A tleap script that builds the chain and sets N, CA, C and O, in Angstrom:
source leaprc.protein.ff14SB
mol = sequence {
  NMET PHE GLN LEU ASN VAL GLU GLN PHE LEU
  MET LEU MET ALA VAL SER LEU LEU VAL LEU
  GLY VAL ILE SER LEU ALA ALA GLY VAL LEU
  ILE LEU THR PHE ARG VAL GLY GLY LYS ASP
  ILE HIE THR LEU ALA SER GLN THR ALA ARG
  MET ALA GLN LYS GLY ILE ALA GLU ASP ILE
  ALA GLY LEU VAL GLY ASN ALA SER ALA LEU
  LEU GLU ALA LEU ASN GLN LEU VAL ARG THR
  THR SER GLY VAL GLY VAL PHE LEU ILE LEU
  VAL GLY PHE MET LEU PHE ALA SER ALA TYR
  SER LEU VAL THR MET VAL CPRO
}
set mol.1.N position { 25.400 30.348 -5.946 }
set mol.1.CA position { 24.075 29.937 -6.139 }
set mol.1.C position { 24.106 29.266 -7.544 }
set mol.1.O position { 24.959 29.582 -8.373 }
set mol.2.N position { 23.135 28.318 -7.789 }
set mol.2.CA position { 23.156 27.587 -9.059 }
set mol.2.C position { 22.374 28.466 -10.114 }
set mol.2.O position { 21.433 29.169 -9.743 }
set mol.3.N position { 22.693 28.428 -11.163 }
set mol.3.CA position { 21.967 29.056 -12.299 }
set mol.3.C position { 21.281 27.976 -13.089 }
set mol.3.O position { 21.888 27.113 -13.723 }
set mol.4.N position { 19.881 28.089 -13.004 }
set mol.4.CA position { 19.252 27.078 -13.805 }
set mol.4.C position { 18.273 27.655 -14.840 }
set mol.4.O position { 17.386 28.408 -14.438 }
set mol.5.N position { 18.367 27.367 -16.092 }
set mol.5.CA position { 17.492 27.715 -17.030 }
set mol.5.C position { 16.150 26.882 -17.006 }
set mol.5.O position { 16.019 25.953 -16.209 }
set mol.6.N position { 15.214 27.216 -17.844 }
set mol.6.CA position { 13.857 26.545 -17.811 }
set mol.6.C position { 13.915 25.149 -18.174 }
set mol.6.O position { 13.172 24.344 -17.612 }
set mol.7.N position { 14.788 24.768 -19.125 }
set mol.7.CA position { 14.838 23.389 -19.466 }
set mol.7.C position { 15.492 22.491 -18.379 }
set mol.7.O position { 15.007 21.400 -18.078 }
set mol.8.N position { 16.528 22.957 -17.846 }
set mol.8.CA position { 17.106 22.330 -16.766 }
set mol.8.C position { 16.211 22.066 -15.404 }
set mol.8.O position { 16.250 21.055 -14.702 }
set mol.9.N position { 15.397 23.239 -15.214 }
set mol.9.CA position { 14.477 23.108 -14.151 }
set mol.9.C position { 13.473 22.048 -14.394 }
set mol.9.O position { 13.201 21.215 -13.530 }
set mol.10.N position { 12.867 22.075 -15.675 }
set mol.10.CA position { 11.878 21.094 -15.856 }
set mol.10.C position { 12.382 19.679 -15.825 }
set mol.10.O position { 11.663 18.758 -15.437 }
set mol.11.N position { 13.703 19.495 -16.262 }
set mol.11.CA position { 14.202 18.073 -16.251 }
set mol.11.C position { 14.544 17.649 -14.871 }
set mol.11.O position { 14.443 16.476 -14.512 }
set mol.12.N position { 14.980 18.687 -14.037 }
set mol.12.CA position { 15.250 18.349 -12.584 }
set mol.12.C position { 13.832 18.112 -11.846 }
set mol.12.O position { 13.754 17.263 -10.957 }
set mol.13.N position { 12.849 18.788 -12.187 }
set mol.13.CA position { 11.483 18.447 -11.647 }
set mol.13.C position { 10.989 16.992 -12.328 }
set mol.13.O position { 10.370 16.221 -11.595 }
set mol.14.N position { 11.205 16.681 -13.455 }
set mol.14.CA position { 10.889 15.431 -14.067 }
set mol.14.C position { 11.550 14.238 -13.473 }
set mol.14.O position { 10.905 13.209 -13.272 }
set mol.15.N position { 12.861 14.343 -13.174 }
set mol.15.CA position { 13.574 13.354 -12.573 }
set mol.15.C position { 13.279 13.142 -11.101 }
set mol.15.O position { 13.374 12.024 -10.594 }
set mol.16.N position { 12.911 14.254 -10.396 }
set mol.16.CA position { 12.479 14.167 -9.021 }
set mol.16.C position { 11.083 13.488 -8.851 }
set mol.16.O position { 10.787 12.814 -7.864 }
set mol.17.N position { 10.238 13.734 -9.930 }
set mol.17.CA position { 8.867 13.035 -9.858 }
set mol.17.C position { 9.013 11.539 -10.332 }
set mol.17.O position { 8.207 10.665 -10.013 }
set mol.18.N position { 10.075 11.337 -11.094 }
set mol.18.CA position { 10.340 9.954 -11.524 }
set mol.18.C position { 10.691 9.076 -10.308 }
set mol.18.O position { 10.158 7.998 -10.048 }
set mol.19.N position { 11.660 9.683 -9.601 }
set mol.19.CA position { 12.302 9.065 -8.324 }
set mol.19.C position { 11.242 8.766 -7.259 }
set mol.19.O position { 11.195 7.688 -6.666 }
set mol.20.N position { 10.376 9.803 -7.045 }
set mol.20.CA position { 9.167 9.673 -6.169 }
set mol.20.C position { 8.212 8.545 -6.798 }
set mol.20.O position { 7.701 7.735 -6.025 }
set mol.21.N position { 7.986 8.475 -8.007 }
set mol.21.CA position { 7.003 7.520 -8.580 }
set mol.21.C position { 7.606 6.018 -8.339 }
set mol.21.O position { 6.928 5.049 -7.996 }
set mol.22.N position { 8.929 6.018 -8.570 }
set mol.22.CA position { 9.477 4.572 -8.403 }
set mol.22.C position { 9.275 4.296 -6.861 }
set mol.22.O position { 8.718 3.269 -6.474 }
set mol.23.N position { 9.685 5.121 -6.126 }
set mol.23.CA position { 9.513 4.858 -4.496 }
set mol.23.C position { 8.088 4.545 -4.208 }
set mol.23.O position { 7.837 3.572 -3.497 }
set mol.24.N position { 7.143 5.272 -4.691 }
set mol.24.CA position { 5.750 5.005 -4.463 }
set mol.24.C position { 5.224 3.608 -4.810 }
set mol.24.O position { 4.635 2.867 -4.022 }
set mol.25.N position { 5.525 3.332 -6.150 }
set mol.25.CA position { 5.346 2.030 -6.901 }
set mol.25.C position { 5.862 1.035 -5.972 }
set mol.25.O position { 5.102 0.276 -5.371 }
set mol.26.N position { 7.252 1.006 -5.819 }
set mol.26.CA position { 7.979 -0.025 -5.092 }
set mol.26.C position { 7.199 -0.314 -3.655 }
set mol.26.O position { 6.861 -1.441 -3.293 }
set mol.27.N position { 6.997 0.784 -2.976 }
set mol.27.CA position { 6.197 0.717 -1.756 }
set mol.27.C position { 4.834 0.011 -1.746 }
set mol.27.O position { 4.477 -0.747 -0.844 }
set mol.28.N position { 4.157 0.302 -2.748 }
set mol.28.CA position { 2.730 -0.334 -2.997 }
set mol.28.C position { 2.814 -1.720 -3.233 }
set mol.28.O position { 2.064 -2.522 -2.677 }
set mol.29.N position { 3.879 -2.102 -4.201 }
set mol.29.CA position { 4.039 -3.485 -4.491 }
set mol.29.C position { 4.500 -4.192 -3.260 }
set mol.29.O position { 3.959 -5.271 -3.018 }
set mol.30.N position { 5.442 -3.735 -2.424 }
set mol.30.CA position { 5.816 -4.491 -1.315 }
set mol.30.C position { 4.852 -4.690 -0.249 }
set mol.30.O position { 4.865 -5.711 0.438 }
set mol.31.N position { 4.023 -3.758 -0.088 }
set mol.31.CA position { 2.792 -3.767 0.762 }
set mol.31.C position { 1.913 -4.776 0.373 }
set mol.31.O position { 1.505 -5.582 1.209 }
set mol.32.N position { 1.548 -4.832 -0.878 }
set mol.32.CA position { 0.682 -5.872 -1.372 }
set mol.32.C position { 1.286 -7.289 -1.287 }
set mol.32.O position { 0.592 -8.282 -1.070 }
set mol.33.N position { 2.511 -7.319 -1.455 }
set mol.33.CA position { 3.312 -8.660 -1.484 }
set mol.33.C position { 3.365 -9.148 -0.066 }
set mol.33.O position { 2.941 -10.274 0.193 }
set mol.34.N position { 3.826 -8.424 0.806 }
set mol.34.CA position { 4.112 -8.857 2.106 }
set mol.34.C position { 3.213 -8.600 3.296 }
set mol.34.O position { 3.146 -9.390 4.239 }
set mol.35.N position { 2.549 -7.512 3.229 }
set mol.35.CA position { 1.749 -7.121 4.424 }
set mol.35.C position { 0.279 -7.829 4.418 }
set mol.35.O position { -0.303 -8.261 5.412 }
set mol.36.N position { -0.192 -7.848 3.059 }
set mol.36.CA position { -1.633 -8.353 3.140 }
set mol.36.C position { -1.665 -10.029 3.295 }
set mol.36.O position { -2.659 -10.500 3.847 }
set mol.37.N position { -0.736 -10.838 2.883 }
set mol.37.CA position { -0.632 -12.212 3.191 }
set mol.37.C position { 0.250 -12.579 4.180 }
set mol.37.O position { 0.907 -13.620 4.158 }
set mol.38.N position { 0.284 -11.603 5.198 }
set mol.38.CA position { 1.424 -11.904 6.261 }
set mol.38.C position { 1.088 -13.170 7.069 }
set mol.38.O position { -0.070 -13.539 7.263 }
set mol.39.N position { 2.196 -13.821 7.535 }
set mol.39.CA position { 2.083 -15.024 8.480 }
set mol.39.C position { 1.215 -14.628 9.724 }
set mol.39.O position { 0.321 -15.386 10.099 }
set mol.40.N position { 1.459 -13.508 10.332 }
set mol.40.CA position { 0.843 -13.151 11.608 }
set mol.40.C position { -0.765 -12.998 11.354 }
set mol.40.O position { -1.530 -13.315 12.265 }
set mol.41.N position { -1.148 -12.628 10.411 }
set mol.41.CA position { -2.628 -12.440 10.098 }
set mol.41.C position { -3.092 -13.768 9.805 }
set mol.41.O position { -4.243 -14.012 10.166 }
set mol.42.N position { -2.434 -14.699 9.215 }
set mol.42.CA position { -3.102 -16.100 9.002 }
set mol.42.C position { -3.071 -16.772 10.275 }
set mol.42.O position { -4.088 -17.388 10.595 }
set mol.43.N position { -2.062 -16.762 11.076 }
set mol.43.CA position { -1.958 -17.322 12.485 }
set mol.43.C position { -3.303 -16.830 13.288 }
set mol.43.O position { -4.089 -17.635 13.788 }
set mol.44.N position { -3.444 -15.600 13.339 }
set mol.44.CA position { -4.445 -15.056 14.233 }
set mol.44.C position { -5.774 -15.436 13.583 }
set mol.44.O position { -6.655 -15.726 14.391 }
set mol.45.N position { -6.125 -15.500 12.192 }
set mol.45.CA position { -7.322 -15.932 11.872 }
set mol.45.C position { -7.631 -17.497 11.998 }
set mol.45.O position { -8.776 -17.941 12.082 }
set mol.46.N position { -6.446 -18.297 12.000 }
set mol.46.CA position { -6.647 -19.618 12.265 }
set mol.46.C position { -7.114 -19.906 13.829 }
set mol.46.O position { -7.893 -20.813 14.121 }
set mol.47.N position { -6.554 -19.051 14.736 }
set mol.47.CA position { -6.669 -19.155 16.223 }
set mol.47.C position { -8.092 -18.732 16.460 }
set mol.47.O position { -8.859 -19.259 17.265 }
set mol.48.N position { -8.331 -17.805 15.731 }
set mol.48.CA position { -9.850 -17.119 15.998 }
set mol.48.C position { -10.825 -18.240 15.500 }
set mol.48.O position { -11.757 -18.512 16.257 }
set mol.49.N position { -10.735 -18.846 14.449 }
set mol.49.CA position { -11.625 -19.829 13.971 }
set mol.49.C position { -11.702 -21.010 14.947 }
set mol.49.O position { -12.746 -21.600 15.224 }
set mol.50.N position { -10.389 -21.316 15.478 }
set mol.50.CA position { -10.475 -22.523 16.448 }
set mol.50.C position { -11.282 -21.949 17.693 }
set mol.50.O position { -12.062 -22.702 18.276 }
set mol.51.N position { -11.135 -20.780 18.069 }
set mol.51.CA position { -11.853 -20.253 19.342 }
set mol.51.C position { -13.296 -20.184 19.199 }
set mol.51.O position { -14.065 -20.344 20.147 }
set mol.52.N position { -13.694 -19.920 17.881 }
set mol.52.CA position { -15.311 -19.905 17.540 }
set mol.52.C position { -15.725 -21.242 17.516 }
set mol.52.O position { -16.855 -21.515 17.921 }
set mol.53.N position { -14.953 -22.140 17.088 }
set mol.53.CA position { -15.408 -23.609 17.034 }
set mol.53.C position { -15.566 -24.129 18.539 }
set mol.53.O position { -16.531 -24.834 18.836 }
set mol.54.N position { -14.768 -23.828 19.319 }
set mol.54.CA position { -14.743 -24.353 20.716 }
set mol.54.C position { -15.901 -23.673 21.437 }
set mol.54.O position { -16.567 -24.244 22.301 }
set mol.55.N position { -16.121 -22.294 20.993 }
set mol.55.CA position { -17.331 -21.730 21.606 }
set mol.55.C position { -18.684 -22.256 21.170 }
set mol.55.O position { -19.675 -22.238 21.900 }
set mol.56.N position { -18.659 -22.747 19.876 }
set mol.56.CA position { -20.036 -23.382 19.375 }
set mol.56.C position { -20.040 -24.723 20.060 }
set mol.56.O position { -21.133 -25.094 20.488 }
set mol.57.N position { -19.040 -25.482 20.230 }
set mol.57.CA position { -19.019 -26.781 20.818 }
set mol.57.C position { -19.491 -26.829 22.113 }
set mol.57.O position { -20.272 -27.704 22.489 }
set mol.58.N position { -18.946 -25.684 23.033 }
set mol.58.CA position { -19.279 -25.638 24.368 }
set mol.58.C position { -20.536 -24.685 24.648 }
set mol.58.O position { -20.908 -24.441 25.796 }
set mol.59.N position { -21.114 -24.207 23.596 }
set mol.59.CA position { -22.324 -23.375 23.595 }
set mol.59.C position { -22.113 -22.106 24.448 }
set mol.59.O position { -22.937 -21.798 25.310 }
set mol.60.N position { -21.050 -21.399 24.215 }
set mol.60.CA position { -20.750 -20.159 24.769 }
set mol.60.C position { -20.992 -19.007 23.735 }
set mol.60.O position { -20.164 -18.731 22.867 }
set mol.61.N position { -22.107 -18.400 23.880 }
set mol.61.CA position { -22.544 -17.315 22.915 }
set mol.61.C position { -21.607 -16.139 22.774 }
set mol.61.O position { -21.366 -15.615 21.687 }
set mol.62.N position { -21.049 -15.716 24.014 }
set mol.62.CA position { -20.170 -14.539 23.930 }
set mol.62.C position { -18.856 -14.749 23.373 }
set mol.62.O position { -18.232 -13.850 22.809 }
set mol.63.N position { -18.405 -15.986 23.530 }
set mol.63.CA position { -17.006 -16.210 22.841 }
set mol.63.C position { -17.231 -16.467 21.240 }
set mol.63.O position { -16.343 -16.258 20.413 }
set mol.64.N position { -18.278 -16.852 20.979 }
set mol.64.CA position { -18.592 -16.846 19.518 }
set mol.64.C position { -18.719 -15.510 18.892 }
set mol.64.O position { -18.191 -15.229 17.816 }
set mol.65.N position { -19.433 -14.697 19.597 }
set mol.65.CA position { -19.656 -13.300 19.209 }
set mol.65.C position { -18.302 -12.451 18.949 }
set mol.65.O position { -18.019 -11.785 17.953 }
set mol.66.N position { -17.548 -12.663 20.121 }
set mol.66.CA position { -16.252 -11.918 20.047 }
set mol.66.C position { -15.255 -12.545 18.952 }
set mol.66.O position { -14.420 -11.849 18.373 }
set mol.67.N position { -15.403 -13.807 18.740 }
set mol.67.CA position { -14.424 -14.283 17.812 }
set mol.67.C position { -14.978 -13.873 16.303 }
set mol.67.O position { -14.172 -13.584 15.419 }
set mol.68.N position { -16.286 -13.868 16.088 }
set mol.68.CA position { -16.599 -13.253 14.833 }
set mol.68.C position { -16.338 -11.783 14.655 }
set mol.68.O position { -16.080 -11.346 13.533 }
set mol.69.N position { -16.387 -11.105 15.565 }
set mol.69.CA position { -15.957 -9.659 15.583 }
set mol.69.C position { -14.440 -9.510 15.313 }
set mol.69.O position { -13.964 -8.657 14.565 }
set mol.70.N position { -13.694 -10.485 16.043 }
set mol.70.CA position { -12.208 -10.346 15.596 }
set mol.70.C position { -12.035 -10.771 14.177 }
set mol.70.O position { -11.214 -10.145 13.506 }
set mol.71.N position { -12.739 -11.810 13.596 }
set mol.71.CA position { -12.649 -12.148 12.217 }
set mol.71.C position { -12.958 -11.018 11.355 }
set mol.71.O position { -12.245 -10.774 10.381 }
set mol.72.N position { -13.974 -10.311 11.649 }
set mol.72.CA position { -14.495 -9.103 10.792 }
set mol.72.C position { -13.278 -7.976 10.832 }
set mol.72.O position { -12.849 -7.397 9.834 }
set mol.73.N position { -12.868 -7.807 12.027 }
set mol.73.CA position { -11.712 -6.757 12.048 }
set mol.73.C position { -10.553 -7.169 11.324 }
set mol.73.O position { -9.952 -6.285 10.713 }
set mol.74.N position { -10.075 -8.464 11.267 }
set mol.74.CA position { -9.049 -8.853 10.450 }
set mol.74.C position { -9.382 -8.762 8.974 }
set mol.74.O position { -8.505 -8.396 8.192 }
set mol.75.N position { -10.521 -9.054 8.573 }
set mol.75.CA position { -10.847 -8.850 7.172 }
set mol.75.C position { -10.888 -7.397 6.861 }
set mol.75.O position { -10.621 -7.107 5.694 }
set mol.76.N position { -11.144 -6.518 7.602 }
set mol.76.CA position { -11.074 -5.135 7.455 }
set mol.76.C position { -9.645 -4.694 7.398 }
set mol.76.O position { -9.272 -3.830 6.605 }
set mol.77.N position { -8.898 -5.255 8.190 }
set mol.77.CA position { -7.354 -4.851 8.113 }
set mol.77.C position { -6.776 -5.353 6.918 }
set mol.77.O position { -6.021 -4.570 6.341 }
set mol.78.N position { -6.946 -6.466 6.408 }
set mol.78.CA position { -6.616 -6.914 5.030 }
set mol.78.C position { -7.007 -6.011 3.948 }
set mol.78.O position { -6.192 -5.582 3.132 }
set mol.79.N position { -8.266 -5.718 3.938 }
set mol.79.CA position { -8.935 -4.745 2.936 }
set mol.79.C position { -8.141 -3.309 2.985 }
set mol.79.O position { -7.754 -2.725 1.973 }
set mol.80.N position { -7.969 -2.853 4.279 }
set mol.80.CA position { -7.335 -1.558 4.410 }
set mol.80.C position { -5.958 -1.713 3.924 }
set mol.80.O position { -5.525 -0.809 3.209 }
set mol.81.N position { -5.222 -2.683 4.188 }
set mol.81.CA position { -3.762 -2.736 3.721 }
set mol.81.C position { -3.718 -2.910 2.185 }
set mol.81.O position { -2.830 -2.363 1.532 }
set mol.82.N position { -4.603 -3.612 1.651 }
set mol.82.CA position { -4.701 -3.745 0.226 }
set mol.82.C position { -4.984 -2.317 -0.448 }
set mol.82.O position { -4.476 -1.909 -1.492 }
set mol.83.N position { -5.785 -1.731 0.265 }
set mol.83.CA position { -6.227 -0.454 -0.524 }
set mol.83.C position { -5.116 0.666 -0.374 }
set mol.83.O position { -4.948 1.527 -1.238 }
set mol.84.N position { -4.449 0.595 0.671 }
set mol.84.CA position { -3.083 1.407 0.784 }
set mol.84.C position { -2.167 1.013 -0.360 }
set mol.84.O position { -1.766 1.882 -1.134 }
set mol.85.N position { -1.820 -0.257 -0.499 }
set mol.85.CA position { -1.085 -0.691 -1.505 }
set mol.85.C position { -1.364 -0.321 -2.864 }
set mol.85.O position { -0.505 0.120 -3.628 }
set mol.86.N position { -2.653 -0.516 -3.183 }
set mol.86.CA position { -3.328 -0.072 -4.488 }
set mol.86.C position { -3.144 1.512 -4.859 }
set mol.86.O position { -2.837 2.035 -5.931 }
set mol.87.N position { -3.442 2.083 -3.585 }
set mol.87.CA position { -3.296 3.638 -3.697 }
set mol.87.C position { -1.965 4.093 -4.018 }
set mol.87.O position { -1.847 4.977 -4.867 }
set mol.88.N position { -0.889 3.580 -3.421 }
set mol.88.CA position { 0.562 3.826 -3.613 }
set mol.88.C position { 0.863 3.568 -4.924 }
set mol.88.O position { 1.589 4.341 -5.549 }
set mol.89.N position { 0.336 2.445 -5.494 }
set mol.89.CA position { 0.625 1.997 -6.883 }
set mol.89.C position { 0.217 2.991 -7.867 }
set mol.89.O position { 0.932 3.365 -8.797 }
set mol.90.N position { -1.091 3.448 -7.595 }
set mol.90.CA position { -1.862 4.462 -8.625 }
set mol.90.C position { -1.134 5.848 -8.337 }
set mol.90.O position { -1.115 6.679 -9.245 }
set mol.91.N position { -0.607 6.103 -7.260 }
set mol.91.CA position { 0.026 7.615 -7.119 }
set mol.91.C position { 1.482 7.354 -7.760 }
set mol.91.O position { 2.076 8.339 -8.198 }
set mol.92.N position { 2.022 6.234 -7.832 }
set mol.92.CA position { 3.357 6.012 -8.492 }
set mol.92.C position { 3.165 6.205 -10.068 }
set mol.92.O position { 3.987 6.850 -10.718 }
set mol.93.N position { 2.146 5.671 -10.596 }
set mol.93.CA position { 1.752 5.815 -11.953 }
set mol.93.C position { 1.421 7.357 -12.428 }
set mol.93.O position { 1.694 7.791 -13.547 }
set mol.94.N position { 0.867 8.011 -11.513 }
set mol.94.CA position { 0.408 9.298 -11.796 }
set mol.94.C position { 1.759 10.179 -11.567 }
set mol.94.O position { 1.846 11.239 -12.187 }
set mol.95.N position { 2.598 9.865 -10.879 }
set mol.95.CA position { 4.026 10.537 -10.843 }
set mol.95.C position { 4.829 10.276 -12.034 }
set mol.95.O position { 5.597 11.127 -12.483 }
set mol.96.N position { 4.669 9.086 -12.573 }
set mol.96.CA position { 5.348 8.796 -13.882 }
set mol.96.C position { 4.723 9.569 -15.069 }
set mol.96.O position { 5.436 10.173 -15.871 }
set mol.97.N position { 3.322 9.533 -15.164 }
set mol.97.CA position { 2.732 10.407 -15.945 }
set mol.97.C position { 3.024 11.972 -15.962 }
set mol.97.O position { 3.088 12.618 -17.008 }
set mol.98.N position { 3.177 12.460 -14.812 }
set mol.98.CA position { 3.573 13.799 -14.512 }
set mol.98.C position { 4.984 14.083 -14.958 }
set mol.98.O position { 5.297 15.135 -15.515 }
set mol.99.N position { 5.834 13.089 -14.685 }
set mol.99.CA position { 7.238 13.116 -15.157 }
set mol.99.C position { 7.282 13.160 -16.645 }
set mol.99.O position { 7.974 14.002 -17.217 }
set mol.100.N position { 6.620 12.348 -17.246 }
set mol.100.CA position { 6.611 12.322 -18.804 }
set mol.100.C position { 5.961 13.550 -19.347 }
set mol.100.O position { 6.390 13.961 -20.425 }
set mol.101.N position { 5.034 14.169 -18.790 }
set mol.101.CA position { 4.555 15.433 -19.319 }
set mol.101.C position { 5.572 16.540 -19.296 }
set mol.101.O position { 5.657 17.378 -20.194 }
set mol.102.N position { 6.385 16.505 -18.166 }
set mol.102.CA position { 7.385 17.498 -17.995 }
set mol.102.C position { 8.341 17.303 -19.004 }
set mol.102.O position { 8.738 18.282 -19.635 }
set mol.103.N position { 8.782 16.135 -19.252 }
set mol.103.CA position { 9.848 15.875 -20.270 }
set mol.103.C position { 9.376 16.301 -21.664 }
set mol.103.O position { 10.141 16.884 -22.432 }
set mol.104.N position { 8.068 15.996 -21.998 }
set mol.104.CA position { 7.796 16.445 -23.404 }
set mol.104.C position { 7.552 17.924 -23.476 }
set mol.104.O position { 7.475 18.522 -24.549 }
set mol.105.N position { 7.427 18.516 -22.258 }
set mol.105.CA position { 7.485 20.133 -22.404 }
set mol.105.C position { 8.818 20.626 -22.653 }
set mol.105.O position { 8.846 21.766 -23.118 }
set mol.106.N position { 9.917 20.067 -22.465 }
set mol.106.CA position { 11.338 20.504 -22.689 }
set mol.106.C position { 11.434 20.592 -24.125 }
set mol.106.O position { 11.137 19.641 -24.848 }
set mol.107.N position { 11.905 21.879 -24.633 }
set mol.107.CA position { 12.227 22.077 -26.088 }
set mol.107.C position { 13.298 21.153 -26.482 }
set mol.107.O position { 13.715 21.150 -27.640 }
savepdb mol mol.pdb
quit
């Protein structure tokens, strides 16, 4: 069994928190970079806009209503993805702060 004193245990905890913070920060940045502005979302939004224009031109109320509901769902998806990315970045910074406070506790 390993023998750890208090200083070694605090440093182990600080390094663990630092690694988790880096992973969380990287995941948040990657989500904000690639998922929010994804090509699939832009394609779906442009197709929905075309569908709505066709519905307006042909005076089909149901098609326009469904297209606007789909656009609203896409907007909500982008907001939710952005929120997840920002949350992961904030968690990463909190883990950095926790790691720093543990390092400063080591005598």
